[in-house]
Amino acid sequence: MTESARSASPESARSASPESARSGTNAADAAAESARSATPETARSATPETARSATPGTAHSATPETARSAPDGGNAPDANARNTNAPTADAPAPRPDTVRLGASGLQISSVILGMMSYGDPDKGAHEWSVGIDEARPFVRRAYEAGITTFDTANVYSAGSSEEITGTLLKELAPREEVQVFTKVFNRMRPGPNGAGLSRAAIMHEIDASLTRLGTDYVDLYQIHRFDPHTPVEETMEALHDVVKAGKARYIGASSMWAWQFAEMQHVAELHGWTPFVSMQDQYNLLEREEEREMHPFCAHTGVGVIPWSPLARGKLTRPWDAQGSGSRANTDEFGKTLYRQDEDANRAIVDAVQQVAEAHDVSMAQIALAWVAGKDAVSAPIVGATKEHHIDDAVAASRITLTDDEVTRLESAYTPRVPSGF
């Protein structure tokens, strides 16, 4: 993503068309208009100025009921309800449900284990990552707890995350019993076609990823970001060919502007190519801008949302003034750029998470994850784990139902902010 794209305001990005006038541009505008018309009534009737200043608020109730098979997170029987996630002598520990990824036929676990934390710390940009021997107990614990879906990327620790993912999953289960997701876009080698979403890059990188993963196919092949330097038609046809070659079962996308995603989907539809079935975007109580356009569009078109950073890099798991532990808190340079807008509002939100968690007698992480999972557009959150309780919290959160009053309490302090992370 170019610097100008990152710094553009949401309004200017939504109203802009791609730099080059592609053949699908007019139709993409229609698709983008459809996305805008799917937003809540207040967003449709608002002027650009008021839309930017409005809080997403009730976006969770504006999506179609058919977007998720699970009930909405706000339908608890009474305001004093408590979760029943803790195992008793007569009840087994909770396990994640199996859900469908959006309107697709792909079944995944309702919690996805993110594999970015596992890799060679001497490779790539994640010096806080842990190697295979340290990763093994976490991946095994996740699988034994019922998590069957694992998300990685070619760029994580320069490919070593994919290697660890493939090796550990082979130790645990037959290939058909797990769902393996990976991504393409970021630079993997110097020189031409070493990054981006050109046909040359995609065809090379899918084979490289399959080799590192030690498998013949991935269940979901995702573009890590939008590539402004490659025609959308070229990217979508290449991804379609990857699917038709049997190297990926489905394709998905990650953080970008809603109009860009709408254009890519329309180009696929126009040519009869494989469309995206998922959107992996940043979504949590401290970053809710996706409720304005992306999530209504996804719910309206049957695309499953699988959010990254549902715990806001750990900020939603502890009191605001508490410091994060571990090497990642000090060395995650990308993470340091996130959640720095309106810290007064962020503090109030974190305080609300703490209060609701105390009322439920559970961890703050469970409440923050339960809020994300309760949204209609969301299929499953992606969680990382470098401590055993991270997995336990993620699984337990799938059994927590928040009341309408609790949801309002968690959301009320949110203020608009510039989307970040892409």
Short mmCIF file of C-alpha atoms in Angstrom, two decimals:
data_model
loop_
_atom_site.label_atom_id
_atom_site.label_comp_id
_atom_site.label_asym_id
_atom_site.label_seq_id
_atom_site.Cartn_x
_atom_site.Cartn_y
_atom_site.Cartn_z
CA MET A 1 0.00 0.00 0.00
CA THR A 2 1.42 3.36 -0.97
CA GLU A 3 2.05 6.09 1.56
CA SER A 4 -0.62 8.28 0.03
CA ALA A 5 -3.17 5.48 0.32
CA ARG A 6 -2.38 4.97 3.97
CA SER A 7 -2.62 8.65 4.75
CA ALA A 8 -5.82 9.27 2.81
CA SER A 9 -8.96 10.00 4.81
CA PRO A 10 -11.73 7.36 4.80
CA GLU A 11 -13.95 9.67 2.77
CA SER A 12 -11.38 10.40 0.08
CA ALA A 13 -10.46 6.73 -0.18
CA ARG A 14 -14.06 5.68 -0.49
CA SER A 15 -14.84 8.20 -3.17
CA ALA A 16 -11.66 7.67 -5.21
CA SER A 17 -11.39 5.30 -8.16
CA PRO A 18 -8.22 3.31 -8.97
CA GLU A 19 -5.45 5.25 -10.72
CA SER A 20 -5.87 3.46 -14.00
CA ALA A 21 -9.33 3.19 -15.57
CA ARG A 22 -9.81 -0.53 -15.74
CA SER A 23 -12.60 -2.18 -17.69
CA GLY A 24 -14.42 -3.07 -14.50
CA THR A 25 -14.27 0.38 -12.92
CA ASN A 26 -17.85 1.46 -13.65
CA ALA A 27 -19.21 -1.84 -12.42
CA ALA A 28 -16.96 -1.64 -9.37
CA ASP A 29 -18.51 1.72 -8.56
CA ALA A 30 -21.88 0.00 -8.61
CA ALA A 31 -20.57 -2.68 -6.29
CA ALA A 32 -19.15 -0.05 -3.96
CA GLU A 33 -22.52 1.74 -4.02
CA SER A 34 -24.14 -1.55 -3.03
CA ALA A 35 -21.69 -1.77 -0.12
CA ARG A 36 -22.60 1.73 0.99
CA SER A 37 -26.29 0.99 0.77
CA ALA A 38 -25.84 -1.95 3.10
CA THR A 39 -24.66 0.24 5.97
CA PRO A 40 -27.02 1.18 8.82
CA GLU A 41 -29.73 3.71 8.04
CA THR A 42 -28.00 6.44 9.97
CA ALA A 43 -24.83 6.00 7.94
CA ARG A 44 -26.76 6.10 4.66
CA SER A 45 -28.56 9.31 5.55
CA ALA A 46 -25.55 11.06 7.07
CA THR A 47 -23.49 13.63 5.24
CA PRO A 48 -19.81 12.85 4.70
CA GLU A 49 -18.94 15.13 7.61
CA THR A 50 -21.36 13.56 10.06
CA ALA A 51 -20.53 10.06 8.84
CA ARG A 52 -16.91 10.59 9.72
CA SER A 53 -17.77 11.85 13.18
CA ALA A 54 -20.40 9.22 13.93
CA THR A 55 -19.64 6.25 16.15
CA PRO A 56 -20.20 2.86 14.46
CA GLY A 57 -22.43 2.01 17.42
CA THR A 58 -25.23 -0.26 16.32
CA ALA A 59 -23.62 -1.69 13.19
CA HIS A 60 -23.78 -5.15 14.74
CA SER A 61 -27.56 -5.12 14.51
CA ALA A 62 -27.71 -3.91 10.90
CA THR A 63 -26.36 -6.99 9.18
CA PRO A 64 -28.68 -9.72 7.85
CA GLU A 65 -29.72 -12.40 10.31
CA THR A 66 -28.61 -15.02 7.84
CA ALA A 67 -25.02 -13.85 7.94
CA ARG A 68 -24.29 -16.15 10.89
CA SER A 69 -25.83 -19.40 11.99
CA ALA A 70 -25.09 -18.57 15.63
CA PRO A 71 -27.39 -16.21 17.59
CA ASP A 72 -26.45 -12.57 17.98
CA GLY A 73 -24.27 -11.79 20.98
CA GLY A 74 -26.85 -9.46 22.49
CA ASN A 75 -29.63 -12.04 22.97
CA ALA A 76 -28.91 -13.14 26.51
CA PRO A 77 -31.96 -14.06 28.60
CA ASP A 78 -31.42 -11.41 31.26
CA ALA A 79 -29.11 -8.58 32.21
CA ASN A 80 -27.62 -10.53 35.13
CA ALA A 81 -26.67 -13.59 33.09
CA ARG A 82 -23.25 -15.09 33.80
CA ASN A 83 -21.23 -17.27 31.50
CA THR A 84 -21.10 -20.99 32.08
CA ASN A 85 -17.81 -21.61 30.34
CA ALA A 86 -15.93 -22.98 33.35
CA PRO A 87 -15.86 -26.81 33.41
CA THR A 88 -17.40 -28.58 36.39
CA ALA A 89 -17.01 -32.09 37.71
CA ASP A 90 -19.93 -33.17 35.55
CA ALA A 91 -19.18 -31.11 32.44
CA PRO A 92 -16.23 -31.25 30.04
CA ALA A 93 -14.16 -28.21 29.18
CA PRO A 94 -15.75 -26.09 26.43
CA ARG A 95 -14.72 -26.65 22.82
CA PRO A 96 -15.09 -24.31 19.85
CA ASP A 97 -18.01 -24.84 17.51
CA THR A 98 -17.59 -25.67 13.84
CA VAL A 99 -18.86 -22.80 11.70
CA ARG A 100 -18.98 -22.02 8.01
CA LEU A 101 -16.70 -19.38 6.59
CA GLY A 102 -19.25 -16.80 5.53
CA ALA A 103 -21.71 -18.24 3.03
CA SER A 104 -19.13 -20.68 1.64
CA GLY A 105 -19.19 -24.41 2.24
CA LEU A 106 -15.86 -24.38 4.09
CA GLN A 107 -16.21 -25.51 7.70
CA ILE A 108 -13.73 -24.07 10.19
CA SER A 109 -13.40 -23.90 13.96
CA SER A 110 -15.00 -20.87 15.61
CA VAL A 111 -11.54 -19.93 16.89
CA ILE A 112 -8.56 -19.75 14.52
CA LEU A 113 -5.00 -20.10 15.82
CA GLY A 114 -2.74 -17.44 14.34
CA MET A 115 0.73 -18.82 13.62
CA MET A 116 2.63 -15.53 13.33
CA SER A 117 4.18 -16.05 16.77
CA TYR A 118 5.93 -19.20 15.60
CA GLY A 119 9.01 -18.95 13.42
CA ASP A 120 12.77 -18.58 13.38
CA PRO A 121 13.51 -15.34 15.32
CA ASP A 122 16.64 -14.86 13.23
CA LYS A 123 14.62 -14.68 10.00
CA GLY A 124 12.32 -11.90 8.87
CA ALA A 125 11.00 -9.07 11.02
CA HIS A 126 9.57 -10.98 13.99
CA GLU A 127 12.46 -11.33 16.40
CA TRP A 128 9.93 -12.05 19.15
CA SER A 129 8.75 -15.27 17.45
CA VAL A 130 9.45 -18.67 19.03
CA GLY A 131 10.88 -21.76 17.38
CA ILE A 132 9.30 -25.12 16.71
CA ASP A 133 10.08 -26.73 20.06
CA GLU A 134 8.47 -23.85 21.97
CA ALA A 135 5.56 -23.70 19.53
CA ARG A 136 4.74 -27.42 19.66
CA PRO A 137 2.87 -27.48 23.01
CA PHE A 138 0.72 -24.49 22.03
CA VAL A 139 -0.32 -25.96 18.69
CA ARG A 140 -1.02 -29.33 20.29
CA ARG A 141 -3.03 -27.73 23.07
CA ALA A 142 -5.06 -25.79 20.50
CA TYR A 143 -5.81 -28.88 18.43
CA GLU A 144 -6.74 -30.95 21.47
CA ALA A 145 -9.05 -28.13 22.59
CA GLY A 146 -10.94 -28.34 19.29
CA ILE A 147 -9.20 -25.67 17.20
CA THR A 148 -8.73 -27.10 13.71
CA THR A 149 -8.02 -23.93 11.70
CA PHE A 150 -4.55 -22.38 11.49
CA ASP A 151 -3.58 -19.11 9.81
CA THR A 152 -0.07 -18.18 8.65
CA ALA A 153 1.58 -16.20 5.80
CA ASN A 154 4.57 -16.59 3.53
CA VAL A 155 6.18 -13.47 4.99
CA TYR A 156 5.96 -14.50 8.65
CA SER A 157 9.55 -15.05 9.80
CA ALA A 158 10.61 -15.26 6.14
CA GLY A 159 8.71 -18.47 5.49
CA SER A 160 9.75 -20.34 8.64
CA SER A 161 6.27 -19.91 10.16
CA GLU A 162 4.84 -21.92 7.26
CA GLU A 163 7.50 -24.59 7.80
CA ILE A 164 6.64 -24.87 11.49
CA THR A 165 2.92 -24.89 10.73
CA GLY A 166 3.26 -27.73 8.25
CA THR A 167 5.54 -29.80 10.45
CA LEU A 168 3.45 -29.52 13.61
CA LEU A 169 0.11 -30.17 11.93
CA LYS A 170 1.48 -33.33 10.35
CA GLU A 171 2.34 -34.53 13.86
CA LEU A 172 -1.21 -33.94 15.06
CA ALA A 173 -3.77 -34.88 12.45
CA PRO A 174 -4.52 -36.15 8.94
CA ARG A 175 -4.43 -33.31 6.42
CA GLU A 176 -8.18 -33.38 5.79
CA GLU A 177 -8.96 -32.79 9.48
CA VAL A 178 -7.31 -29.37 9.66
CA GLN A 179 -7.75 -26.17 7.67
CA VAL A 180 -4.56 -24.38 6.64
CA PHE A 181 -4.68 -20.71 5.65
CA THR A 182 -1.76 -18.70 4.26
CA LYS A 183 -1.19 -15.39 2.47
CA VAL A 184 0.70 -13.72 -0.37
CA PHE A 185 1.74 -10.13 -1.13
CA ASN A 186 4.77 -9.03 0.89
CA ARG A 187 8.32 -9.19 -0.40
CA MET A 188 9.89 -12.63 -0.17
CA ARG A 189 12.98 -12.17 -2.34
CA PRO A 190 14.84 -9.31 -4.03
CA GLY A 191 14.35 -8.41 -7.65
CA PRO A 192 11.38 -8.36 -10.03
CA ASN A 193 8.20 -10.20 -8.99
CA GLY A 194 9.52 -10.86 -5.52
CA ALA A 195 6.47 -9.18 -3.99
CA GLY A 196 2.97 -8.03 -4.91
CA LEU A 197 0.06 -9.69 -6.66
CA SER A 198 1.22 -10.05 -10.25
CA ARG A 199 0.57 -13.36 -11.95
CA ALA A 200 4.30 -14.08 -11.83
CA ALA A 201 4.46 -13.44 -8.06
CA ILE A 202 1.33 -15.41 -7.20
CA MET A 203 2.28 -18.48 -9.25
CA HIS A 204 5.75 -18.58 -7.74
CA GLU A 205 4.65 -17.94 -4.18
CA ILE A 206 1.84 -20.50 -4.03
CA ASP A 207 4.31 -23.24 -4.98
CA ALA A 208 6.86 -21.95 -2.47
CA SER A 209 4.23 -21.87 0.30
CA LEU A 210 3.05 -25.40 -0.47
CA THR A 211 6.63 -26.64 -0.34
CA ARG A 212 7.24 -25.03 3.05
CA LEU A 213 3.91 -26.27 4.40
CA GLY A 214 4.53 -29.76 3.05
CA THR A 215 1.07 -30.05 1.53
CA ASP A 216 -0.53 -30.23 -1.91
CA TYR A 217 -3.07 -27.51 -1.21
CA VAL A 218 -4.15 -24.83 1.25
CA ASP A 219 -7.73 -24.45 2.32
CA LEU A 220 -7.65 -20.65 2.02
CA TYR A 221 -5.16 -18.58 0.00
CA GLN A 222 -5.38 -14.92 0.98
CA ILE A 223 -3.97 -11.74 -0.48
CA HIS A 224 -2.25 -9.98 2.41
CA ARG A 225 -2.94 -6.47 1.12
CA PHE A 226 -4.23 -4.70 -2.03
CA ASP A 227 -1.63 -4.23 -4.77
CA PRO A 228 -2.10 -0.82 -6.43
CA HIS A 229 0.57 -1.61 -9.04
CA THR A 230 -1.07 -4.68 -10.59
CA PRO A 231 -4.33 -4.74 -12.59
CA VAL A 232 -7.14 -6.27 -10.59
CA GLU A 233 -8.00 -8.51 -13.55
CA GLU A 234 -4.51 -10.00 -13.52
CA THR A 235 -4.62 -10.75 -9.81
CA MET A 236 -8.10 -12.27 -9.81
CA GLU A 237 -7.45 -14.46 -12.86
CA ALA A 238 -4.20 -15.74 -11.32
CA LEU A 239 -5.98 -16.59 -8.05
CA HIS A 240 -8.74 -18.32 -10.02
CA ASP A 241 -6.13 -20.41 -11.81
CA VAL A 242 -4.56 -21.35 -8.45
CA VAL A 243 -7.94 -22.68 -7.32
CA LYS A 244 -8.59 -24.52 -10.59
CA ALA A 245 -5.15 -26.11 -10.36
CA GLY A 246 -6.17 -27.60 -7.00
CA LYS A 247 -3.55 -25.66 -5.05
CA ALA A 248 -6.12 -23.72 -2.99
CA ARG A 249 -9.69 -24.65 -2.11
CA TYR A 250 -10.84 -21.05 -1.54
CA ILE A 251 -9.41 -17.55 -1.71
CA GLY A 252 -9.65 -14.63 0.69
CA ALA A 253 -8.42 -11.08 1.19
CA SER A 254 -7.02 -8.98 4.02
CA SER A 255 -7.01 -5.34 5.11
CA MET A 256 -7.86 -2.82 2.38
CA TRP A 257 -10.45 -0.12 1.63
CA ALA A 258 -13.99 -1.41 1.10
CA TRP A 259 -14.14 0.03 -2.43
CA GLN A 260 -11.01 -1.91 -3.37
CA PHE A 261 -12.50 -5.14 -2.08
CA ALA A 262 -15.79 -4.44 -3.87
CA GLU A 263 -13.94 -3.84 -7.13
CA MET A 264 -12.00 -7.09 -6.87
CA GLN A 265 -15.15 -9.05 -6.13
CA HIS A 266 -16.96 -7.46 -9.05
CA VAL A 267 -14.13 -8.22 -11.48
CA ALA A 268 -14.25 -11.88 -10.42
CA GLU A 269 -18.02 -11.98 -10.88
CA LEU A 270 -17.83 -10.21 -14.24
CA HIS A 271 -15.41 -12.79 -15.67
CA GLY A 272 -16.78 -15.87 -13.93
CA TRP A 273 -13.67 -16.25 -11.78
CA THR A 274 -13.40 -17.46 -8.19
CA PRO A 275 -14.48 -14.73 -5.71
CA PHE A 276 -13.13 -14.14 -2.22
CA VAL A 277 -14.98 -15.93 0.57
CA SER A 278 -13.29 -14.15 3.47
CA MET A 279 -11.96 -10.82 4.71
CA GLN A 280 -9.20 -10.83 7.33
CA ASP A 281 -9.22 -7.32 8.77
CA GLN A 282 -8.29 -5.55 11.97
CA TYR A 283 -11.28 -5.51 14.30
CA ASN A 284 -11.55 -5.13 18.04
CA LEU A 285 -13.06 -2.82 20.65
CA LEU A 286 -10.33 -0.22 20.01
CA GLU A 287 -10.58 -0.33 16.19
CA ARG A 288 -14.15 -0.55 14.87
CA GLU A 289 -13.95 1.44 11.65
CA GLU A 290 -14.71 -1.67 9.59
CA GLU A 291 -18.29 -1.49 10.86
CA ARG A 292 -18.92 1.50 8.58
CA GLU A 293 -18.52 -0.14 5.15
CA MET A 294 -16.49 -3.35 5.06
CA HIS A 295 -18.54 -5.46 7.45
CA PRO A 296 -21.96 -4.50 6.04
CA PHE A 297 -20.64 -5.27 2.55
CA CYS A 298 -19.26 -8.64 3.69
CA ALA A 299 -22.48 -9.60 5.48
CA HIS A 300 -24.57 -8.52 2.49
CA THR A 301 -22.49 -10.58 0.05
CA GLY A 302 -21.83 -13.66 2.20
CA VAL A 303 -18.14 -13.00 2.89
CA GLY A 304 -16.91 -14.29 6.25
CA VAL A 305 -14.86 -11.94 8.43
CA ILE A 306 -11.92 -13.46 10.34
CA PRO A 307 -10.45 -10.55 12.31
CA TRP A 308 -6.79 -10.16 13.16
CA SER A 309 -5.73 -8.58 16.45
CA PRO A 310 -9.09 -9.13 18.21
CA LEU A 311 -7.35 -8.32 21.51
CA ALA A 312 -5.66 -5.14 20.21
CA ARG A 313 -2.14 -6.50 20.67
CA GLY A 314 -2.97 -7.41 24.27
CA LYS A 315 -4.25 -3.99 25.28
CA LEU A 316 -7.71 -5.43 25.95
CA THR A 317 -6.36 -8.21 28.18
CA ARG A 318 -5.08 -6.16 31.14
CA PRO A 319 -5.76 -2.87 32.95
CA TRP A 320 -4.73 0.16 30.92
CA ASP A 321 -1.71 1.07 33.04
CA ALA A 322 -0.35 -2.48 33.19
CA GLN A 323 2.65 -3.24 31.01
CA GLY A 324 2.75 -6.09 28.54
CA SER A 325 5.16 -8.92 29.27
CA GLY A 326 7.39 -10.80 26.87
CA SER A 327 9.79 -9.72 24.15
CA ARG A 328 7.04 -8.89 21.67
CA ALA A 329 5.88 -5.91 23.73
CA ASN A 330 9.30 -4.32 23.21
CA THR A 331 10.22 -5.48 19.70
CA ASP A 332 6.97 -5.53 17.69
CA GLU A 333 7.59 -2.39 15.63
CA PHE A 334 4.38 -2.75 13.61
CA GLY A 335 2.37 -3.20 16.78
CA LYS A 336 3.78 0.02 18.19
CA THR A 337 2.03 1.96 15.42
CA LEU A 338 -1.43 0.71 16.43
CA TYR A 339 -3.94 1.92 19.04
CA ARG A 340 -2.34 5.30 19.61
CA GLN A 341 -5.37 7.40 18.63
CA ASP A 342 -7.57 8.90 21.36
CA GLU A 343 -5.97 7.15 24.29
CA ASP A 344 -8.51 8.64 26.70
CA ALA A 345 -11.28 6.78 24.88
CA ASN A 346 -9.15 3.65 24.72
CA ARG A 347 -8.58 3.78 28.46
CA ALA A 348 -12.34 4.06 29.08
CA ILE A 349 -12.99 1.08 26.80
CA VAL A 350 -10.38 -1.04 28.56
CA ASP A 351 -11.86 -0.05 31.93
CA ALA A 352 -15.27 -1.22 30.69
CA VAL A 353 -13.80 -4.56 29.60
CA GLN A 354 -12.29 -4.98 33.06
CA GLN A 355 -15.60 -4.21 34.77
CA VAL A 356 -17.60 -6.65 32.62
CA ALA A 357 -14.94 -9.33 33.11
CA GLU A 358 -15.12 -8.91 36.88
CA ALA A 359 -18.91 -9.23 36.75
CA HIS A 360 -18.56 -12.51 34.82
CA ASP A 361 -15.60 -13.66 36.94
CA VAL A 362 -13.55 -14.34 33.81
CA SER A 363 -10.47 -12.83 32.20
CA MET A 364 -10.58 -9.58 30.24
CA ALA A 365 -9.43 -11.48 27.15
CA GLN A 366 -12.54 -13.66 27.25
CA ILE A 367 -14.84 -10.64 27.28
CA ALA A 368 -12.99 -8.88 24.44
CA LEU A 369 -13.07 -12.04 22.32
CA ALA A 370 -16.71 -12.73 23.13
CA TRP A 371 -17.59 -9.24 21.89
CA VAL A 372 -15.82 -9.83 18.55
CA ALA A 373 -17.26 -13.31 18.08
CA GLY A 374 -20.76 -12.03 18.79
CA LYS A 375 -20.83 -9.78 15.73
CA ASP A 376 -22.98 -10.99 12.86
CA ALA A 377 -20.35 -10.44 10.15
CA VAL A 378 -17.64 -12.37 12.03
CA SER A 379 -17.10 -16.06 11.32
CA ALA A 380 -14.17 -16.58 13.71
CA PRO A 381 -11.47 -14.43 15.34
CA ILE A 382 -7.78 -15.20 14.87
CA VAL A 383 -5.90 -15.47 18.17
CA GLY A 384 -2.21 -15.85 18.89
CA ALA A 385 -0.81 -17.91 21.76
CA THR A 386 2.54 -17.81 23.51
CA LYS A 387 1.13 -18.76 26.93
CA GLU A 388 -1.14 -21.68 27.74
CA HIS A 389 -3.94 -19.50 29.08
CA HIS A 390 -4.17 -17.68 25.73
CA ILE A 391 -5.71 -20.78 24.17
CA ASP A 392 -7.88 -21.51 27.20
CA ASP A 393 -9.24 -17.95 27.12
CA ALA A 394 -9.99 -18.13 23.40
CA VAL A 395 -11.91 -21.38 23.71
CA ALA A 396 -13.77 -20.29 26.84
CA ALA A 397 -14.80 -17.02 25.17
CA SER A 398 -16.78 -18.96 22.59
CA ARG A 399 -19.22 -19.90 25.36
CA ILE A 400 -19.80 -16.40 26.75
CA THR A 401 -22.94 -14.48 25.82
CA LEU A 402 -22.96 -10.76 26.49
CA THR A 403 -26.16 -8.90 27.27
CA ASP A 404 -27.32 -5.87 25.29
CA ASP A 405 -26.43 -3.67 28.25
CA GLU A 406 -22.93 -5.13 28.44
CA VAL A 407 -22.38 -4.61 24.71
CA THR A 408 -23.47 -0.98 25.06
CA ARG A 409 -21.16 -0.54 28.03
CA LEU A 410 -18.22 -1.91 26.06
CA GLU A 411 -18.94 0.21 22.98
CA SER A 412 -20.10 3.55 24.38
CA ALA A 413 -16.70 5.20 24.83
CA TYR A 414 -15.50 4.51 21.27
CA THR A 415 -14.59 7.50 19.11
CA PRO A 416 -13.98 7.67 15.33
CA ARG A 417 -10.41 7.23 14.19
CA VAL A 418 -8.38 6.88 11.02
CA PRO A 419 -8.18 3.23 9.95
CA SER A 420 -4.71 1.80 10.51
CA GLY A 421 -2.76 -1.35 9.79
CA PHE A 422 -2.69 -1.15 5.97
#
